[in-house]
């Protein structure tokens, strides 16, 4: 079929409706444009399509989230060559991921300042909109999720507001903190890498 | 004895040394097409909170809402489904209240009784206990698939049977062996309810995915990603403190966050009494699965 992509307008509908409508549309057409209006629907439609072997391109517009769904090979055709004119920068979409690789903020000559800053950073983070979707902590950053860390309460509060906190398991093992995790999930390199690559934006502290 | 400050499955009021009253209510919109089944499921679900506290149902009142143009025969079937379930539970249905509503809703306000020394709460799971589950999981995703027109009728039929089944006998067996803690699996999904048990008991629950029972079709619909919006809400509310082994797929994680309707009891049982409990269930030809254990620590580990 070489027709126009079939459009599914799933705005205003709760899951699983957008998934089911998209699935039906994919049985009738090779390319489908599904429009949703919330991250849950975006995630569920995307995962369903990817699992069924489709590629999904996300486009955030003022009136909704446009999911362009096409077969893996077909998706490569319409993508304009990188040489084509000034590149249009798509607005950032997808999860905001914060990466914390150290127990200190910045690399000054004194660690006390770095500790004051990290405490202040996590304290302030709760007042910022949007919150990160996920916070990843590795290397000495994992000390921040352990008992006795000065930011445990701030991290717990973020966690309670739906922020995912992933701490590198290898690093916790290295610092012998596996039994002292006070907040978040112990994670592995696969999840950490996948979360970073799936992100719309990664912020390194 | 049990009120809002300790948030359990129902409120408990001790009226004498031998008697405590359990009070609860629950209602929801239709989950299946057949009005009789819907009434029976809503009633079984509402009474489940009494069983989760280790009690017996005494009195129930109907809570009903429906649009004025709904055929009276359908309303009658919903009520018949509920009434027969209350009778099966040994309770008395003593009236109720009806309002005009765009979408039908049905459920019960239920009063039960329990001996004050034998109240089962979420708060007493002990390290070393064994976790058991008395119904297979997946009714929620199957009814979601049904609403979306994507469910196999055979899968729906099995889910309906499961949802209609009372948790009464399971609660009696758990009382008989002296279970330490108990809750029923409903809207907050297995992981949400287990999370509360871990938190209230100040222990860590280890749940073994390879031991978990699922209704036919549940895993299939999860692989098609037919999760309701409630899955995401539960995940956001409870994912802190839940640790998944790398072998647990994303679909499985989502499935364990998917709301259940009229699910089974999840109980924490002293290890030396598990065999007796399993024999009681087996003799009654009722299902019961060992799904994990209770460890020192906090949160949930899904292996």
XYZ file of C-alpha atoms in Angstrom, chain B residues 68-292:
225
model
C -32.861 6.287 33.629
C -33.094 4.743 30.156
C -31.351 1.511 31.165
C -33.712 -1.447 30.763
C -35.177 -2.535 34.101
C -34.337 -6.182 33.328
C -30.641 -5.303 33.235
C -30.825 -3.519 36.583
C -32.647 -6.523 38.022
C -29.935 -8.872 36.770
C -27.154 -6.777 38.323
C -28.975 -6.829 41.656
C -29.675 -10.561 41.380
C -25.966 -11.214 40.787
C -25.087 -9.205 43.877
C -27.830 -10.690 46.063
C -26.926 -14.281 45.229
C -23.273 -13.568 46.045
C -24.191 -12.077 49.426
C -26.364 -15.130 50.153
C -23.480 -17.430 49.190
C -21.309 -15.490 51.656
C -23.860 -16.195 54.396
C -24.743 -12.520 54.688
C -28.028 -10.629 54.619
C -28.736 -8.040 51.959
C -30.749 -5.396 53.763
C -31.593 -2.721 51.198
C -29.477 0.010 49.735
C -29.553 3.230 47.784
C -29.910 4.106 44.097
C -28.981 7.281 42.226
C -29.318 8.440 38.634
C -25.943 8.171 36.897
C -24.785 8.317 33.273
C -22.671 5.178 33.587
C -23.936 2.255 35.679
C -22.169 1.655 38.960
C -22.729 -1.104 41.450
C -21.223 -2.327 44.664
C -21.906 -2.924 48.324
C -21.411 -1.426 51.704
C -20.556 -4.428 53.847
C -20.399 -5.123 57.561
C -18.514 -8.117 58.858
C -17.485 -9.558 62.201
C -14.208 -10.915 63.482
C -12.756 -11.896 66.834
C -10.612 -8.925 67.943
C -7.658 -11.256 68.561
C -7.861 -12.670 65.052
C -7.929 -9.556 62.891
C -5.661 -10.053 59.878
C -3.925 -6.846 58.825
C -1.097 -5.968 56.455
C 1.132 -5.055 59.361
C 2.388 -8.305 60.836
C 4.368 -10.151 58.174
C 7.473 -11.672 59.798
C 10.928 -12.289 58.394
C 11.090 -15.907 57.255
C 7.364 -16.119 56.409
C 6.187 -17.574 53.127
C 3.970 -15.548 50.770
C 0.927 -17.262 49.301
C -1.605 -16.072 46.710
C -5.087 -17.577 46.329
C -6.172 -16.463 42.840
C -4.328 -16.229 39.543
C -3.433 -12.737 38.337
C -4.528 -11.020 35.160
C -8.300 -10.407 35.485
C -7.638 -6.685 35.112
C -5.792 -6.823 31.813
C -8.282 -9.351 30.450
C -11.255 -7.078 31.193
C -9.277 -4.183 29.692
C -8.719 -6.202 26.526
C -12.443 -7.055 26.577
C -13.389 -3.372 26.679
C -11.102 -2.802 23.724
C -12.739 -5.623 21.765
C -9.476 -7.569 21.738
C -10.188 -10.397 24.181
C -10.773 -14.069 23.445
C -14.181 -15.070 24.941
C -12.591 -18.177 26.487
C -10.110 -16.007 28.377
C -12.918 -13.720 29.541
C -14.986 -16.660 30.794
C -12.105 -17.910 32.963
C -11.465 -14.399 34.297
C -15.175 -13.967 35.140
C -15.187 -17.242 37.074
C -12.132 -16.100 39.006
C -13.525 -12.655 39.795
C -16.864 -14.091 40.955
C -15.198 -16.482 43.380
C -15.455 -15.393 47.029
C -12.314 -15.153 49.114
C -14.293 -16.585 52.036
C -12.898 -20.098 52.155
C -9.357 -18.826 51.550
C -9.708 -16.467 54.535
C -11.030 -19.311 56.712
C -8.029 -21.490 55.835
C -5.628 -18.618 56.520
C -7.267 -18.076 59.923
C -7.057 -21.795 60.633
C -3.264 -21.863 60.215
C -2.692 -18.467 61.853
C -1.457 -16.371 58.941
C 0.554 -13.365 60.090
C -0.672 -10.811 57.550
C -3.166 -10.650 54.717
C -4.483 -8.309 52.042
C -6.590 -8.666 48.909
C -5.282 -7.876 45.441
C -7.434 -5.276 43.702
C -6.906 -1.847 42.150
C -3.334 -1.257 43.298
C -2.223 -4.500 41.614
C -0.030 -7.209 43.112
C 2.916 -4.869 43.571
C 0.924 -1.998 45.073
C -0.766 -4.184 47.666
C 2.450 -6.092 48.384
C 4.254 -2.773 48.747
C 1.781 -1.729 51.440
C 2.265 -5.001 53.272
C 6.055 -4.556 53.186
C 5.758 -0.981 54.399
C 3.269 -1.683 57.207
C 5.153 -4.788 58.359
C 8.585 -3.139 57.988
C 9.926 -6.074 55.999
C 11.103 -6.818 52.462
C 8.945 -9.035 50.268
C 10.598 -11.249 47.678
C 8.219 -12.151 44.869
C 9.196 -14.885 42.422
C 7.860 -14.272 38.936
C 8.328 -17.918 37.908
C 5.959 -18.925 40.736
C 3.236 -16.379 39.959
C 0.011 -17.827 38.527
C -1.616 -16.013 35.592
C -5.012 -16.469 34.000
C -4.872 -17.687 30.401
C -4.478 -14.718 28.066
C -3.057 -12.260 30.610
C 0.558 -12.556 29.484
C -0.522 -12.512 25.829
C -2.408 -9.208 26.272
C 0.539 -7.775 28.193
C 2.783 -8.619 25.241
C 0.341 -6.698 23.039
C 0.726 -3.818 25.464
C -3.017 -3.563 26.250
C -2.453 -1.962 29.647
C -5.075 0.350 31.141
C -4.120 3.829 32.328
C -4.235 2.489 35.907
C -1.070 0.496 35.250
C 0.914 3.673 34.794
C -0.664 5.280 37.865
C 0.268 2.275 39.988
C 3.761 2.204 38.583
C 4.270 5.858 39.426
C 2.841 5.423 42.899
C 4.728 2.277 43.850
C 7.853 1.847 41.783
C 10.029 3.431 44.481
C 11.366 0.626 46.561
C 10.571 -2.095 44.017
C 13.613 -3.764 42.566
C 13.261 -5.949 39.486
C 15.785 -8.604 38.527
C 17.209 -8.002 35.054
C 15.386 -11.130 33.842
C 11.936 -9.600 34.496
C 10.712 -8.189 31.184
C 9.185 -4.741 30.883
C 5.798 -6.272 29.987
C 5.918 -8.463 33.090
C 6.745 -5.461 35.262
C 3.799 -3.587 33.757
C 1.519 -6.596 34.222
C 2.375 -6.733 37.920
C 1.397 -3.054 38.173
C -1.923 -3.625 36.347
C -5.037 -3.180 38.526
C -6.888 -6.378 39.380
C -10.605 -6.748 40.032
C -11.784 -9.078 42.801
C -8.348 -10.669 43.015
C -7.185 -13.228 45.538
C -5.695 -12.913 48.992
C -1.973 -12.349 49.434
C -0.925 -13.686 52.822
C 2.230 -14.015 54.876
C 2.285 -17.423 56.551
C 4.725 -18.893 59.096
C 6.895 -21.393 57.183
C 6.106 -24.349 59.440
C 2.366 -23.998 58.675
C 2.565 -23.639 54.914
C 2.262 -27.375 54.227
C -0.875 -27.602 56.379
C -2.314 -24.619 54.520
C -1.556 -26.062 51.088
C -3.167 -29.359 52.149
C -6.317 -27.528 53.270
C -6.569 -25.808 49.875
C -5.772 -28.992 47.961
C -8.404 -30.997 49.880
C -10.989 -28.330 49.058
C -9.819 -28.336 45.418
C -9.159 -24.619 45.768
C -6.074 -22.930 44.360
C -3.204 -21.550 46.428
C 0.314 -20.774 45.249
C 3.532 -20.100 47.134
C 4.837 -16.963 45.414
C 7.702 -15.701 47.552
